[in-house]
Short mmCIF file of C-alpha atoms and ligand atoms in Angstrom, two decimals:
data_model
loop_
_atom_site.label_atom_id
_atom_site.label_comp_id
_atom_site.label_asym_id
_atom_site.label_seq_id
_atom_site.Cartn_x
_atom_site.Cartn_y
_atom_site.Cartn_z
CA MET A 63 -10.65 -21.13 -10.62
CA THR A 64 -11.70 -21.60 -14.23
CA THR A 65 -8.89 -21.83 -16.72
CA PRO A 66 -9.42 -19.75 -19.85
CA SER A 67 -8.79 -21.63 -23.05
CA PHE A 68 -5.70 -20.23 -24.70
CA LEU A 69 -4.98 -21.67 -28.10
CA SER A 70 -1.21 -21.57 -28.33
CA SER A 71 -1.09 -18.14 -26.75
CA LEU A 72 2.28 -16.57 -27.28
CA THR A 73 4.53 -14.74 -24.84
CA GLY A 74 8.27 -14.38 -24.85
CA LEU A 75 11.45 -12.47 -24.34
CA PHE A 76 12.84 -9.88 -26.74
CA ALA A 77 16.59 -10.03 -26.19
CA GLN A 78 19.80 -9.02 -27.93
CA PRO A 79 21.63 -11.30 -28.21
CA ALA A 80 19.16 -14.11 -27.48
CA ALA A 81 21.67 -15.92 -25.32
CA GLU A 82 20.71 -19.05 -23.42
CA ASN A 83 18.02 -17.73 -21.10
CA PRO A 84 16.48 -19.82 -18.32
CA THR A 85 13.33 -17.66 -18.09
CA GLY A 86 11.58 -19.53 -20.91
CA ALA A 87 11.92 -22.93 -19.24
CA MET A 88 10.67 -21.43 -15.98
CA VAL A 89 7.61 -19.78 -17.54
CA GLU A 90 6.72 -22.76 -19.73
CA ALA A 91 6.89 -25.08 -16.68
CA ALA A 92 4.32 -22.80 -15.04
CA TYR A 93 2.11 -22.86 -18.17
CA ARG A 94 2.19 -26.67 -18.25
CA ALA A 95 1.28 -26.86 -14.55
CA LEU A 96 -1.66 -24.50 -15.22
CA GLY A 97 -2.75 -26.63 -18.17
CA LEU A 98 -2.32 -23.72 -20.60
CA ASP A 99 -1.67 -24.22 -24.29
CA ALA A 100 0.77 -21.31 -24.24
CA ARG A 101 4.38 -20.79 -25.26
CA TYR A 102 7.21 -18.47 -24.15
CA LEU A 103 9.69 -17.89 -26.95
CA THR A 104 13.09 -16.25 -26.68
CA CYS A 105 13.51 -14.02 -29.75
CA GLU A 106 16.67 -12.29 -30.89
CA VAL A 107 15.61 -8.72 -31.67
CA PRO A 108 18.27 -6.26 -32.84
CA PRO A 109 17.73 -2.69 -31.60
CA GLU A 110 16.77 -1.35 -35.04
CA ALA A 111 14.01 -4.00 -35.37
CA LEU A 112 12.43 -3.45 -31.95
CA GLY A 113 9.44 -1.46 -33.29
CA ASP A 114 8.71 -4.11 -35.92
CA ALA A 115 8.98 -6.87 -33.30
CA VAL A 116 6.54 -5.09 -30.98
CA ARG A 117 4.06 -4.48 -33.83
CA GLY A 118 4.48 -8.13 -34.82
CA ALA A 119 3.65 -9.32 -31.32
CA ARG A 120 0.50 -7.22 -31.37
CA ALA A 121 -0.42 -8.37 -34.88
CA MET A 122 0.01 -12.03 -33.92
CA GLY A 123 -2.14 -11.69 -30.82
CA TRP A 124 0.64 -12.27 -28.27
CA LEU A 125 -0.44 -11.86 -24.63
CA GLY A 126 2.76 -9.95 -23.93
CA PHE A 127 6.51 -10.28 -23.62
CA ASN A 128 9.53 -9.51 -21.50
CA CYS A 129 12.36 -7.25 -22.66
CA SER A 130 15.96 -7.61 -21.60
CA LEU A 131 18.81 -5.16 -22.20
CA PRO A 132 19.15 -3.13 -24.40
CA HIS A 133 15.39 -2.95 -25.05
CA LYS A 134 14.15 -2.02 -21.56
CA VAL A 135 14.20 1.74 -22.20
CA ALA A 136 13.82 1.86 -26.00
CA VAL A 137 10.62 -0.21 -25.91
CA ILE A 138 8.81 2.64 -24.14
CA ASP A 139 8.56 4.55 -27.44
CA HIS A 140 6.49 1.70 -28.89
CA LEU A 141 3.91 1.37 -26.08
CA ASP A 142 0.46 2.89 -25.56
CA GLU A 143 0.87 3.27 -21.80
CA VAL A 144 3.51 2.86 -19.10
CA ALA A 145 2.47 1.84 -15.57
CA GLU A 146 3.40 4.17 -12.71
CA SER A 147 6.31 2.18 -11.24
CA ALA A 148 7.84 1.46 -14.67
CA ARG A 149 7.58 5.17 -15.44
CA LEU A 150 9.37 6.08 -12.20
CA ILE A 151 12.02 3.39 -12.80
CA GLY A 152 12.38 4.61 -16.39
CA ALA A 153 12.47 1.07 -17.82
CA VAL A 154 10.03 -1.61 -18.90
CA ASN A 155 10.84 -5.31 -18.67
CA CYS A 156 7.33 -6.69 -19.13
CA VAL A 157 4.78 -5.67 -21.76
CA VAL A 158 1.14 -6.67 -21.49
CA ILE A 159 -1.02 -6.68 -24.65
CA ARG A 160 -4.72 -6.45 -23.91
CA ASP A 161 -7.40 -5.51 -26.44
CA GLY A 162 -4.61 -4.45 -28.79
CA ARG A 163 -3.16 -1.96 -26.27
CA LEU A 164 0.45 -2.29 -25.11
CA VAL A 165 1.11 -1.50 -21.46
CA GLY A 166 4.65 -1.43 -20.04
CA GLU A 167 5.33 -2.77 -16.56
CA ASN A 168 8.49 -3.31 -14.55
CA THR A 169 8.61 -6.50 -12.49
CA ASP A 170 12.30 -6.33 -11.43
CA GLY A 171 11.69 -4.42 -8.20
CA LEU A 172 8.35 -6.09 -7.44
CA GLY A 173 9.95 -9.54 -7.67
CA PHE A 174 12.42 -8.41 -5.02
CA LEU A 175 9.70 -6.81 -2.87
CA THR A 176 7.62 -10.02 -2.94
CA SER A 177 10.60 -11.96 -1.52
CA LEU A 178 11.30 -9.30 1.10
CA SER A 179 7.68 -8.97 2.24
CA ARG A 180 7.65 -12.66 3.23
CA VAL A 181 10.32 -12.07 5.89
CA ALA A 182 10.27 -8.34 6.72
CA GLU A 183 8.05 -5.28 6.62
CA PRO A 184 9.27 -2.89 3.88
CA ARG A 185 7.33 0.01 5.45
CA GLY A 186 9.69 1.99 7.65
CA ALA A 187 12.70 -0.16 6.67
CA ARG A 188 16.22 1.27 6.69
CA VAL A 189 18.07 -0.08 3.69
CA VAL A 190 21.62 -0.22 2.35
CA LEU A 191 21.53 -0.81 -1.40
CA LEU A 192 24.75 -1.82 -3.18
CA GLY A 193 24.73 -0.77 -6.84
CA ALA A 194 23.03 1.86 -8.98
CA GLY A 195 22.34 0.03 -12.26
CA GLY A 196 19.00 -1.16 -13.64
CA ALA A 197 18.27 -3.70 -10.89
CA ALA A 198 19.20 -1.25 -8.11
CA ARG A 199 17.04 1.45 -9.69
CA ALA A 200 13.98 -0.84 -9.79
CA ILE A 201 14.56 -2.05 -6.22
CA ALA A 202 15.11 1.47 -4.86
CA ILE A 203 11.89 2.77 -6.44
CA GLU A 204 9.77 -0.18 -5.27
CA LEU A 205 11.22 -0.08 -1.75
CA ALA A 206 10.53 3.64 -1.52
CA ARG A 207 7.01 3.19 -2.91
CA ALA A 208 6.42 0.48 -0.30
CA GLY A 209 7.35 2.95 2.46
CA ALA A 210 11.03 2.27 3.19
CA SER A 211 12.09 5.20 5.35
CA GLU A 212 15.80 5.40 4.55
CA ILE A 213 17.82 4.14 1.57
CA ARG A 214 21.63 4.44 1.48
CA ILE A 215 22.85 3.82 -2.05
CA VAL A 216 26.48 2.71 -2.30
CA ASN A 217 28.01 2.54 -5.78
CA ARG A 218 31.44 2.40 -7.40
CA GLY A 219 30.57 4.98 -10.06
CA GLY A 220 29.86 8.30 -8.36
CA GLN A 221 27.77 9.91 -11.07
CA ARG A 222 25.41 6.94 -11.52
CA GLY A 223 25.03 6.57 -7.74
CA SER A 224 24.34 10.22 -7.00
CA GLU A 225 21.92 10.52 -9.95
CA LEU A 226 19.94 7.52 -8.72
CA ALA A 227 19.82 8.87 -5.16
CA ALA A 228 18.64 12.27 -6.40
CA HIS A 229 16.00 10.67 -8.64
CA VAL A 230 14.54 8.40 -5.92
CA ALA A 231 14.52 11.29 -3.44
CA ALA A 232 12.72 13.50 -5.97
CA VAL A 233 9.91 11.06 -6.82
CA THR A 234 9.29 9.30 -3.46
CA PRO A 235 9.08 10.39 0.18
CA ALA A 236 12.03 8.16 1.26
CA ARG A 237 15.20 9.68 2.74
CA VAL A 238 17.86 8.74 0.19
CA SER A 239 21.61 9.25 0.34
CA PHE A 240 24.60 8.25 -1.77
CA GLU A 241 28.01 7.00 -0.65
CA PRO A 242 30.86 6.36 -3.09
CA TRP A 243 32.19 2.79 -2.66
CA THR A 244 35.79 3.44 -1.75
CA ALA A 245 36.21 1.16 1.29
CA PRO A 246 34.47 -1.89 2.78
CA VAL A 247 30.84 -0.84 3.40
CA VAL A 248 30.01 -0.28 7.08
CA VAL A 249 26.45 -1.59 7.44
CA GLY A 250 25.40 -0.77 11.01
CA GLU A 251 21.83 -0.21 12.19
CA VAL A 252 19.86 -1.19 9.10
CA ASP A 253 17.00 -3.60 8.46
CA VAL A 254 17.84 -4.67 4.91
CA LEU A 255 21.11 -4.98 2.97
CA VAL A 256 20.82 -5.68 -0.77
CA ASN A 257 23.50 -6.56 -3.29
CA ALA A 258 22.08 -5.17 -6.55
CA THR A 259 25.42 -5.21 -8.38
CA SER A 260 26.49 -7.87 -10.85
CA ILE A 261 29.31 -8.97 -8.51
CA GLY A 262 29.12 -12.74 -7.95
CA LEU A 263 27.28 -13.65 -11.17
CA PHE A 264 28.56 -17.00 -12.52
CA PRO A 265 31.44 -17.55 -13.24
CA ASP A 266 32.49 -14.59 -11.03
CA THR A 267 32.95 -15.71 -7.43
CA ALA A 268 33.84 -12.28 -6.00
CA VAL A 269 32.00 -10.95 -2.96
CA PRO A 270 30.91 -7.28 -2.65
CA ASP A 271 33.31 -5.37 -0.43
CA VAL A 272 31.33 -5.17 2.82
CA ASP A 273 32.65 -5.10 6.38
CA PHE A 274 30.65 -8.13 7.52
CA ALA A 275 31.71 -7.50 11.13
CA THR A 276 29.37 -4.46 11.05
CA LEU A 277 26.37 -6.56 9.97
CA ARG A 278 23.77 -7.28 12.70
CA ALA A 279 22.11 -10.73 12.81
CA GLU A 280 18.67 -9.01 12.55
CA THR A 281 19.46 -7.49 9.14
CA VAL A 282 17.80 -9.25 6.19
CA VAL A 283 20.41 -9.73 3.47
CA ALA A 284 19.35 -10.12 -0.17
CA ASP A 285 21.26 -10.77 -3.37
CA VAL A 286 19.90 -10.17 -6.90
CA ILE A 287 22.33 -12.70 -8.38
CA PRO A 288 20.26 -15.71 -9.50
CA ASN A 289 23.21 -17.85 -10.58
CA PRO A 290 24.55 -19.24 -8.32
CA PRO A 291 21.63 -18.78 -5.88
CA ARG A 292 23.97 -19.24 -2.90
CA THR A 293 26.51 -16.47 -3.52
CA GLY A 294 29.56 -15.81 -1.37
CA PHE A 295 27.77 -12.64 -0.22
CA LEU A 296 24.77 -14.60 1.12
CA ALA A 297 27.06 -17.24 2.65
CA ALA A 298 28.96 -14.53 4.56
CA ALA A 299 25.68 -13.01 5.77
CA ALA A 300 24.34 -16.41 6.86
CA GLU A 301 27.53 -16.93 8.87
CA ARG A 302 26.62 -13.77 10.81
CA GLY A 303 23.17 -15.30 11.49
CA CYS A 304 21.28 -13.04 9.06
CA PRO A 305 18.12 -14.18 7.22
CA THR A 306 18.92 -14.30 3.49
CA LEU A 307 16.96 -13.91 0.23
CA ASP A 308 18.41 -15.16 -3.04
CA GLY A 309 18.14 -13.87 -6.60
CA LEU A 310 16.53 -17.09 -7.79
CA ALA A 311 13.43 -16.41 -5.68
CA MET A 312 13.36 -12.84 -7.02
CA LEU A 313 13.44 -14.17 -10.59
CA VAL A 314 10.66 -16.66 -9.84
CA ASN A 315 8.53 -13.92 -8.26
CA GLN A 316 9.00 -11.76 -11.35
CA GLY A 317 7.87 -14.65 -13.50
CA VAL A 318 4.75 -15.13 -11.36
CA ILE A 319 3.92 -11.41 -11.70
CA GLY A 320 4.47 -11.50 -15.49
CA ILE A 321 2.22 -14.56 -15.91
CA ARG A 322 -0.43 -12.86 -13.76
CA HIS A 323 -0.27 -9.80 -16.05
CA TRP A 324 -0.56 -11.89 -19.21
CA THR A 325 -3.06 -14.60 -18.23
CA ARG A 326 -4.67 -13.30 -14.99
CA LEU A 327 -3.76 -16.67 -13.47
CA GLU A 328 -1.61 -17.45 -10.42
CA ALA A 329 1.38 -19.58 -11.38
CA ASP A 330 2.92 -22.03 -8.91
CA PRO A 331 6.26 -20.58 -7.72
CA ALA A 332 7.46 -24.03 -6.57
CA VAL A 333 7.12 -25.44 -10.10
CA MET A 334 9.00 -22.44 -11.51
CA HIS A 335 11.70 -22.63 -8.86
CA ASP A 336 12.27 -26.32 -9.65
CA ALA A 337 12.53 -25.61 -13.38
CA LEU A 338 15.10 -22.85 -12.79
CA SER A 339 17.08 -24.83 -10.24
CA THR A 340 17.33 -27.73 -12.69
CA ILE A 341 18.79 -25.46 -15.38
CA LEU A 342 21.10 -23.51 -13.10
CA GLY A 343 22.21 -26.67 -11.29
P1 NDP B 630 23.91 -2.87 -14.60
O1 NDP B 630 25.02 -3.14 -15.55
O2 NDP B 630 22.86 -1.87 -14.93
O3 NDP B 630 24.53 -2.43 -13.18
C1 NDP B 630 25.60 -3.15 -12.61
C2 NDP B 630 25.88 -2.60 -11.22
O4 NDP B 630 26.92 -3.39 -10.64
C3 NDP B 630 26.39 -1.15 -11.22
O5 NDP B 630 25.97 -0.52 -10.05
C4 NDP B 630 27.92 -1.37 -11.22
O6 NDP B 630 28.61 -0.28 -10.67
C5 NDP B 630 28.02 -2.54 -10.28
N1 NDP B 630 29.26 -3.29 -10.45
C6 NDP B 630 29.56 -4.19 -11.42
N2 NDP B 630 30.80 -4.69 -11.23
C7 NDP B 630 31.28 -4.09 -10.11
C8 NDP B 630 32.49 -4.21 -9.38
N3 NDP B 630 33.47 -5.04 -9.77
N4 NDP B 630 32.66 -3.47 -8.26
C9 NDP B 630 31.67 -2.64 -7.84
N5 NDP B 630 30.48 -2.48 -8.49
C10 NDP B 630 30.29 -3.21 -9.59
O7 NDP B 630 23.26 -4.29 -14.31
P2 NDP B 630 21.80 -4.59 -13.74
O8 NDP B 630 21.51 -3.66 -12.64
O9 NDP B 630 20.83 -4.69 -14.85
O10 NDP B 630 21.99 -6.07 -13.18
C11 NDP B 630 22.77 -6.30 -12.03
C12 NDP B 630 22.64 -7.76 -11.64
O11 NDP B 630 21.29 -8.01 -11.25
C13 NDP B 630 22.93 -8.72 -12.79
O12 NDP B 630 23.84 -9.70 -12.33
C14 NDP B 630 21.60 -9.38 -13.10
O13 NDP B 630 21.76 -10.75 -13.42
C15 NDP B 630 20.87 -9.26 -11.78
N6 NDP B 630 19.43 -9.19 -11.93
C16 NDP B 630 18.69 -10.13 -11.26
C17 NDP B 630 17.33 -10.11 -11.36
C18 NDP B 630 16.56 -11.16 -10.63
O14 NDP B 630 15.33 -11.25 -10.83
N7 NDP B 630 17.17 -11.96 -9.78
C19 NDP B 630 16.61 -9.10 -12.14
C20 NDP B 630 17.48 -8.13 -12.77
C21 NDP B 630 18.84 -8.19 -12.66
P3 NDP B 630 29.09 0.97 -11.60
O15 NDP B 630 27.86 1.85 -11.75
O16 NDP B 630 30.15 1.59 -10.81
O17 NDP B 630 29.54 0.39 -12.92
#
């Protein structure tokens, strides 16, 4: 593969606040391994300055950027085009700037799907999805687009959960249902169980309220939480003999997809995983 010559090509993250974010170290490790003279900068962008920041990125010839909350929805107003899955998810976390045009993508769900596809076939899968926030929304849409046959959404907040279920059912062929989370979740005959809530994110050590006795050893269990990678949820699933997928791999996969969008090059996930693991300990 020939490596294009990028002269200090810029990419980055528009965040508010620009808290310590491990994504930059992960992406820059990949750039170094690819021999690219490229940077990934974390920029604090207040909501009222988002339009200026986006125009600035275009003016300065950036290859693209990621957006974290609260910019994932608001950024759409400043783009020329929104890719199909990002449109269905209703949020953009990755913007690609090519020939001066800004295209919005969403890599949250695809990062998850890449991990899942290595151990299970998403087509026809029966899924229990815990949570109905941004991560759950992206995962539900990508699973349904990949042919998952049945998605049971379980969420604490009834309105958010039922709205997500109705939305996914309306825009994809999957059978989607919603269950309010009022008791330990009975898993049963499903192929994939995903924690897409923020339960278990460092320093929280809580475990989503699931009746692990109802979990079959064949069920693939995934957690979106990247820190710590080995959550109490995944440990409980592993004890039942289930294959597990961690949130760190999902984050790495997202990074690989973003770099592919920006540079058309394939980054090395092992290099990125090492960089993240070092930071997250
Ligand atoms: P949101 O705030 O949009 O959603 C949070 C979800 O968690 C909601 O469904 C919320 O339920 C639920 N929740 C939070 N606390 C509790 C609780 N105590 N009991 C029950 N449910 C709870 O967050 P996101 O969806 O954007 O992010 C969720 C997690 O995913 C974060 O930890 C984030 O770090 C991680 N993430 C990981 C990625 C990766 O690549 N690994 C990518 C994107 C996100 P309710 O609606 O009732 O409030």
